[in-house]
Coordinates of C-alpha atoms in Angstrom, one line a residue:
X1 CA -18.1 10.2 13.1
X2 CA -17.0 13.8 13.9
X3 CA -15.5 12.6 17.2
X4 CA -13.6 9.9 15.3
X5 CA -12.0 12.4 13.0
X6 CA -11.0 14.7 16.0
X7 CA -9.4 11.9 18.0
X8 CA -7.4 10.6 15.0
X9 CA -6.2 14.1 14.0
X10 CA -5.1 14.8 17.6
X11 CA -3.2 11.6 17.8
X12 CA -1.4 12.3 14.6
X13 CA -0.4 15.8 15.6
X14 CA 0.9 14.6 18.9
X15 CA 3.0 12.0 17.1
X16 CA 4.4 14.6 14.8
X17 CA 5.3 16.9 17.7
X18 CA 7.3 14.1 19.3
X19 CA 9.3 13.5 16.2
X20 CA 12.8 15.0 16.7
X21 CA 15.0 16.5 14.0
X22 CA 17.2 13.9 12.3
X23 CA 20.5 14.4 10.4
X24 CA 19.6 12.1 7.5
X25 CA 16.3 12.1 5.7
X26 CA 14.6 10.0 3.0
X27 CA 15.2 12.8 0.6
X28 CA 19.0 12.0 0.8
X29 CA 18.4 8.8 -1.1
X30 CA 19.9 9.8 -4.5
X31 CA 19.0 6.5 -6.3
X32 CA 15.3 6.6 -5.6
X33 CA 13.4 5.1 -8.5
X34 CA 9.8 4.5 -9.3
X35 CA 10.2 0.7 -9.1
X36 CA 8.7 -1.0 -6.1
X37 CA 6.6 -4.1 -5.3
X38 CA 3.9 -4.6 -2.6
X39 CA 1.8 -7.7 -2.4
X40 CA -0.1 -9.1 0.6
X41 CA -3.0 -11.3 1.6
X42 CA -5.2 -10.4 4.6
X43 CA -7.5 -12.8 6.3
X44 CA -10.1 -12.6 9.1
X45 CA -12.2 -15.4 10.5
X46 CA -15.0 -15.3 13.1
X47 CA -16.7 -18.3 14.6
X48 CA -19.7 -18.5 17.0
X49 CA -21.3 -21.5 18.6
X50 CA -24.7 -19.8 19.2
X51 CA -25.5 -22.1 22.1
X52 CA -27.2 -19.3 24.1
X53 CA -29.3 -18.1 21.2
X54 CA -32.7 -19.8 21.7
X55 CA -34.8 -17.4 19.6
X56 CA -35.0 -19.9 16.8
X57 CA -35.0 -23.7 17.1
X58 CA -32.2 -25.6 15.4
X59 CA -29.5 -23.0 15.9
X60 CA -26.2 -23.9 14.2
X61 CA -22.6 -22.7 14.6
X62 CA -22.0 -19.6 12.4
X63 CA -18.8 -18.3 10.8
X64 CA -17.5 -15.6 8.6
X65 CA -14.3 -15.8 6.6
X66 CA -12.9 -12.7 4.7
X67 CA -9.9 -12.8 2.4
X68 CA -8.3 -9.8 0.7
X69 CA -5.5 -9.8 -1.9
X70 CA -3.7 -6.6 -2.9
X71 CA -0.8 -6.4 -5.4
X72 CA 1.1 -3.4 -6.8
X73 CA 4.2 -3.4 -8.9
X74 CA 6.1 -0.8 -10.9
X75 CA 8.8 -1.6 -13.4
X76 CA 11.0 1.4 -14.3
X77 CA 13.5 2.4 -17.0
X78 CA 14.9 5.9 -17.5
X79 CA 12.1 6.7 -20.0
X80 CA 9.2 4.4 -19.0
X81 CA 7.2 3.3 -15.9
X82 CA 5.0 0.2 -16.2
X83 CA 2.5 -0.3 -13.4
X84 CA 0.4 -3.3 -12.5
X85 CA -2.2 -3.4 -9.7
X86 CA -4.8 -5.9 -8.6
X87 CA -7.3 -6.3 -5.7
X88 CA -9.5 -9.2 -5.0
X89 CA -11.8 -9.7 -2.0
X90 CA -14.1 -12.5 -1.1
X91 CA -16.0 -13.8 1.9
X92 CA -17.9 -17.0 2.9
X93 CA -20.5 -17.0 5.6
X94 CA -22.9 -19.2 7.4
X95 CA -25.5 -17.7 9.7
X96 CA -27.1 -19.3 12.8
X97 CA -29.9 -20.7 10.7
X98 CA -27.4 -22.7 8.6
X99 CA -27.8 -20.6 5.5
X100 CA -24.5 -20.2 3.5
X101 CA -23.6 -17.4 1.3
X102 CA -20.5 -16.4 -0.7
X103 CA -19.4 -13.1 -2.3
X104 CA -16.5 -11.8 -4.3
X105 CA -15.2 -8.8 -6.2
X106 CA -12.0 -8.2 -8.1
X107 CA -10.2 -5.6 -10.2
X108 CA -6.9 -5.5 -12.1
X109 CA -5.3 -2.8 -14.1
X110 CA -2.1 -1.8 -15.9
X111 CA -0.6 1.5 -17.1
X112 CA 2.3 2.5 -19.3
X113 CA 3.9 6.0 -18.8
X114 CA 6.4 7.1 -21.5
X115 CA 8.6 10.1 -20.6
X116 CA 10.0 12.4 -23.3
X117 CA 13.4 12.6 -21.6
X118 CA 15.4 9.9 -19.8
X119 CA 15.2 10.1 -16.0
X120 CA 12.7 12.9 -16.3
X121 CA 10.1 14.0 -13.8
X122 CA 8.4 16.1 -16.5
X123 CA 6.0 15.4 -19.3
X124 CA 4.8 12.0 -20.4
X125 CA 2.1 10.2 -22.4
X126 CA 0.3 7.2 -21.0
X127 CA -2.2 4.4 -21.7
X128 CA -4.1 2.5 -19.1
X129 CA -6.7 -0.2 -18.8
X130 CA -8.7 -1.8 -16.0
X131 CA -11.0 -4.8 -15.8
X132 CA -13.3 -5.7 -12.9
X133 CA -15.9 -8.3 -11.9
X134 CA -18.4 -8.7 -9.1
X135 CA -20.7 -11.6 -8.2
X136 CA -24.3 -11.3 -9.4
X137 CA -23.4 -8.8 -12.1
X138 CA -24.7 -9.4 -15.7
X139 CA -21.3 -8.4 -17.3
X140 CA -17.8 -7.5 -16.2
X141 CA -16.4 -3.9 -16.2
X142 CA -13.7 -2.7 -18.5
X143 CA -12.3 0.7 -19.5
X144 CA -9.3 2.1 -21.3
X145 CA -7.6 5.5 -21.4
X146 CA -4.9 7.4 -23.3
X147 CA -3.6 10.8 -22.3
X148 CA -0.8 13.0 -21.1
X149 CA 0.6 14.2 -17.8
X150 CA 3.4 15.7 -15.8
X151 CA 5.5 14.5 -12.9
X152 CA 6.9 11.3 -11.4
X153 CA 6.8 9.4 -8.2
X154 CA 9.8 7.5 -6.8
X155 CA 10.3 5.0 -3.9
X156 CA 12.6 5.8 -1.0
X157 CA 11.8 2.8 1.1
X158 CA 15.4 1.5 1.0
X159 CA 16.5 4.6 2.9
X160 CA 13.9 4.1 5.5
X161 CA 15.2 0.5 6.0
X162 CA 18.8 1.8 6.2
X163 CA 17.8 4.3 8.9
X164 CA 16.1 1.5 11.0
X165 CA 19.0 -0.9 10.5
X166 CA 21.3 1.8 12.1
X167 CA 18.8 2.4 14.9
X168 CA 18.7 -1.3 15.8
X169 CA 22.5 -1.7 15.7
X170 CA 22.9 1.3 18.0
X171 CA 20.4 -0.2 20.4
X172 CA 22.6 -3.3 20.5
X173 CA 25.6 -1.1 21.1
X174 CA 27.3 -2.3 17.9
X175 CA 28.1 1.2 16.6
X176 CA 30.1 4.0 18.0
X177 CA 27.9 6.6 16.5
X178 CA 25.6 7.6 13.7
X179 CA 26.5 7.0 10.0
X180 CA 27.2 9.9 7.7
X181 CA 24.7 10.8 5.0
X182 CA 27.0 9.3 2.4
X183 CA 27.2 6.0 4.3
X184 CA 23.4 5.9 4.6
X185 CA 23.2 6.5 0.9
X186 CA 25.6 3.6 0.2
X187 CA 23.7 1.3 2.6
X188 CA 20.3 2.2 1.0
X189 CA 21.8 1.6 -2.4
X190 CA 22.7 -2.0 -1.6
X191 CA 19.2 -2.5 0.0
X192 CA 17.5 -1.2 -3.1
X193 CA 19.4 -3.7 -5.3
X194 CA 17.8 -6.9 -3.9
X195 CA 16.3 -7.9 -7.2
X196 CA 19.6 -7.4 -8.9
X197 CA 21.3 -9.7 -6.4
X198 CA 18.5 -12.3 -7.0
X199 CA 18.9 -12.1 -10.8
X200 CA 22.7 -12.2 -10.7
X201 CA 23.3 -14.9 -8.0
X202 CA 20.2 -17.1 -7.9
X203 CA 21.6 -19.4 -10.5
X204 CA 24.9 -20.0 -8.6
X205 CA 23.6 -20.1 -5.0
X206 CA 20.3 -21.0 -3.3
X207 CA 20.6 -18.1 -0.9
X208 CA 21.6 -14.9 -2.7
X209 CA 20.5 -13.0 0.4
X210 CA 23.8 -14.0 2.1
X211 CA 25.8 -11.9 -0.4
X212 CA 23.2 -9.1 -0.2
X213 CA 23.3 -8.9 3.6
X214 CA 27.1 -9.3 3.6
X215 CA 27.5 -6.3 1.4
X216 CA 25.3 -4.3 3.7
X217 CA 27.6 -5.3 6.6
X218 CA 30.6 -4.3 4.5
X219 CA 29.2 -0.8 4.0
X220 CA 28.6 -0.4 7.7
X221 CA 32.1 -1.7 8.5
X222 CA 33.7 0.6 6.0
X223 CA 32.0 3.6 7.6
X224 CA 34.3 3.3 10.5
X225 CA 31.4 3.4 13.0
X226 CA 31.3 -0.3 13.8
X227 CA 33.0 -1.5 16.9
X228 CA 35.7 -3.5 15.1
X229 CA 33.6 -5.4 12.7
X230 CA 29.9 -6.4 12.9
X231 CA 29.7 -9.8 14.6
X232 CA 27.3 -12.6 13.8
X233 CA 24.6 -11.2 16.1
X234 CA 24.7 -7.8 14.4
X235 CA 24.6 -9.3 10.9
X236 CA 21.6 -11.4 11.9
X237 CA 19.9 -8.2 13.1
X238 CA 20.5 -6.5 9.7
X239 CA 19.0 -9.5 8.0
X240 CA 16.0 -9.5 10.4
X241 CA 15.2 -5.9 9.6
X242 CA 15.3 -6.1 5.8
X243 CA 13.7 -9.6 5.5
X244 CA 11.3 -9.8 8.5
X245 CA 10.6 -6.1 9.0
X246 CA 7.4 -4.3 8.1
X247 CA 7.8 -0.9 6.4
X248 CA 5.5 1.8 5.1
X249 CA 6.1 2.3 1.4
X250 CA 7.9 5.7 1.2
X251 CA 6.9 7.5 -2.0
X252 CA 8.1 10.9 -3.0
X253 CA 6.8 13.1 -5.8
X254 CA 3.8 14.5 -7.6
X255 CA 2.1 13.2 -10.8
X256 CA -1.0 14.6 -12.6
X257 CA -2.6 13.3 -15.8
X258 CA -5.6 13.6 -17.9
X259 CA -7.0 11.3 -20.6
X260 CA -9.9 10.2 -22.7
X261 CA -11.2 6.7 -23.2
X262 CA -14.1 4.4 -23.3
X263 CA -16.0 2.2 -20.8
X264 CA -16.2 -0.9 -22.9
X265 CA -18.4 -2.8 -20.4
X266 CA -20.2 -1.5 -17.3
X267 CA -21.6 -4.5 -15.4
X268 CA -25.3 -4.4 -16.1
X269 CA -25.1 -2.1 -19.1
X270 CA -24.3 -3.8 -22.4
X271 CA -23.1 -0.7 -24.4
X272 CA -19.9 1.1 -23.6
X273 CA -19.7 4.9 -23.1
X274 CA -17.0 7.5 -23.9
X275 CA -15.3 8.8 -20.8
X276 CA -12.7 11.2 -19.5
X277 CA -10.3 10.9 -16.6
X278 CA -8.2 13.2 -14.4
X279 CA -5.8 11.9 -11.7
X280 CA -3.6 13.7 -9.3
X281 CA -1.1 12.2 -6.9
X282 CA 0.9 13.8 -4.1
X283 CA 3.3 11.7 -1.9
X284 CA 5.6 13.2 0.7
X285 CA 7.4 11.9 3.8
X286 CA 6.7 14.3 6.5
X287 CA 9.6 13.0 8.5
X288 CA 11.6 9.7 8.7
X289 CA 8.6 8.2 10.6
X290 CA 5.6 9.7 8.9
X291 CA 4.3 9.4 5.3
X292 CA 1.6 11.4 3.7
X293 CA -0.1 10.5 0.4
X294 CA -3.2 11.8 -1.4
X295 CA -4.6 10.5 -4.7
X296 CA -7.6 12.1 -6.4
X297 CA -9.4 10.5 -9.3
X298 CA -12.2 12.1 -11.3
X299 CA -13.8 10.1 -14.1
X300 CA -16.9 10.7 -16.1
X301 CA -19.0 9.1 -18.8
X302 CA -20.7 11.0 -21.6
X303 CA -24.3 9.9 -22.4
X304 CA -26.2 12.7 -24.1
X305 CA -28.0 14.6 -21.3
X306 CA -27.4 11.8 -18.6
X307 CA -23.8 12.3 -17.9
X308 CA -22.3 10.5 -14.9
X309 CA -19.2 11.0 -12.8
X310 CA -17.2 9.5 -10.0
X311 CA -15.0 11.6 -7.8
X312 CA -12.7 9.7 -5.4
X313 CA -10.1 11.0 -3.0
X314 CA -7.9 8.8 -0.8
X315 CA -5.8 10.5 1.8
X316 CA -3.4 8.4 4.0
X317 CA -1.1 9.3 6.8
X318 CA 1.0 6.4 8.1
X319 CA 3.6 6.1 10.7
X320 CA 6.6 3.8 11.0
X321 CA 6.6 3.0 14.7
X322 CA 9.6 0.7 14.6
X323 CA 11.2 -1.8 12.3
X324 CA 8.3 -4.3 12.8
X325 CA 5.2 -2.2 13.3
X326 CA 3.3 0.5 11.4
X327 CA 0.2 2.6 12.1
X328 CA -2.0 3.2 9.0
X329 CA -4.6 5.9 8.7
X330 CA -6.8 6.8 5.8
X331 CA -9.8 8.9 4.8
X332 CA -11.6 8.0 1.6
X333 CA -14.2 10.5 0.3
X334 CA -16.3 9.4 -2.7
X335 CA -18.9 11.3 -4.7
X336 CA -20.8 9.2 -7.3
X337 CA -23.3 10.3 -9.8
X338 CA -24.6 7.5 -12.1
X339 CA -26.0 8.2 -15.6
X340 CA -29.5 7.9 -14.2
X341 CA -30.3 8.5 -10.6
X342 CA -29.2 10.8 -7.8
X343 CA -25.7 11.3 -6.5
X344 CA -24.4 9.8 -3.3
X345 CA -21.5 10.7 -1.0
X346 CA -19.5 8.2 1.1
X347 CA -16.8 9.0 3.7
X348 CA -14.8 6.2 5.1
X349 CA -12.3 6.7 7.9
X350 CA -10.0 3.9 9.0
X351 CA -7.1 3.5 11.4
X352 CA -5.1 0.2 11.7
X353 CA -2.1 -1.3 13.4
X354 CA 0.2 -4.0 11.9
X355 CA 2.9 -6.0 13.7
X356 CA 5.3 -8.3 11.9
X357 CA 5.7 -11.7 13.5
X358 CA 8.4 -12.9 11.0
X359 CA 8.6 -14.9 7.9
X360 CA 6.4 -12.3 6.2
X361 CA 3.5 -12.9 8.6
X362 CA 2.0 -10.1 10.5
X363 CA -1.0 -9.4 12.7
X364 CA -3.3 -6.5 12.1
X365 CA -6.4 -4.7 13.5
X366 CA -8.4 -2.0 11.8
X367 CA -11.1 0.3 13.2
X368 CA -13.3 1.7 10.4
X369 CA -16.2 4.1 10.3
X370 CA -18.2 4.8 7.2
X371 CA -21.1 7.2 6.4
X372 CA -23.1 7.3 3.2
X373 CA -25.8 9.8 2.2
X374 CA -29.1 9.3 4.0
X375 CA -27.7 6.3 5.9
X376 CA -26.4 5.9 9.5
X377 CA -22.8 5.7 10.3
X378 CA -21.4 2.1 10.2
X379 CA -18.5 1.3 12.4
X380 CA -16.5 -2.0 12.5
X381 CA -13.5 -3.5 14.2
X382 CA -11.5 -6.2 12.4
X383 CA -8.5 -8.2 13.5
X384 CA -6.7 -10.8 11.5
X385 CA -3.5 -12.2 10.0
X386 CA -1.6 -10.9 6.9
X387 CA 1.0 -12.6 4.7
X388 CA 3.3 -10.4 2.6
X389 CA 4.0 -12.1 -0.7
X390 CA 6.9 -9.8 -1.7

């Protein structure tokens, strides 16, 4: 486990050292807003004939199918952010003896953050709720919180897409030089208005993307850096980057909050418990290629002398390799103390690579190593296919 951490850290530091200084940065995106959408389905399938396994008579073909669905969406107005998130996982297995088994788990949550001043990154009040379910549990899980906090997180992914559009066009020798910061800002502004184009033009045309991409080309032509005007091949390249590309979500900002609430249902426990919650988020692009994020969540239940808590920290460090591939790295540290019983600590380190094939489909592989208190380190390698819903 220690060697895995050392190798991953060394690789990241080498990548950072190779990153050169760039004239435009993600922080130049003046229209960055909290709104963003990320939804995907990952699938892996393993199949084995077991013809050489003679330990038990009547060996059968075995298989393992895993499906994971992740969804995040933020709606934003000057005074309010509304967040939705959901995660569902399931698997179906048959072992070599022919015994079948199925398992599933899912959770969904929502939060509303009301700011005291329009377009503020300051104080806010919030309310949130989450529900979850697992197979073989007596009850579902449900909790609610209300509280206050400070800070705001915005999305600068459109600027990252604009930077890669220019890189690809310069590779094709379609531009005479780099765009100015103002031109990058104008290009990112058009990219970030995709949903506005869809809402305004979807009733009058079946392909609002044509107008959307045409306006991106107009911005580049108006910059004076295009060789004449972008030809059809260049416009298609612009479309390929924004529609078929694969991008790390580029968040910027800090947000902390604290609240009180109640665990309404807790799986096998019938009665709910009062609870408290503290959450801290920090998101920062380290460069135009690297993104760092850290989210810490501390929640606890109050049950006379048997108080419990859960401390979870998720740190991620992702790299945009090119317009169609990304390198994802994360470290999740969890400390859990139930109302009755001893505390356990779990560390999970993962590193994965994703490559976009087009039409929202990508291939991925993930190497994961996990260590829980009093247990041996568990290491796994998975490869599969992913479909990006939005």
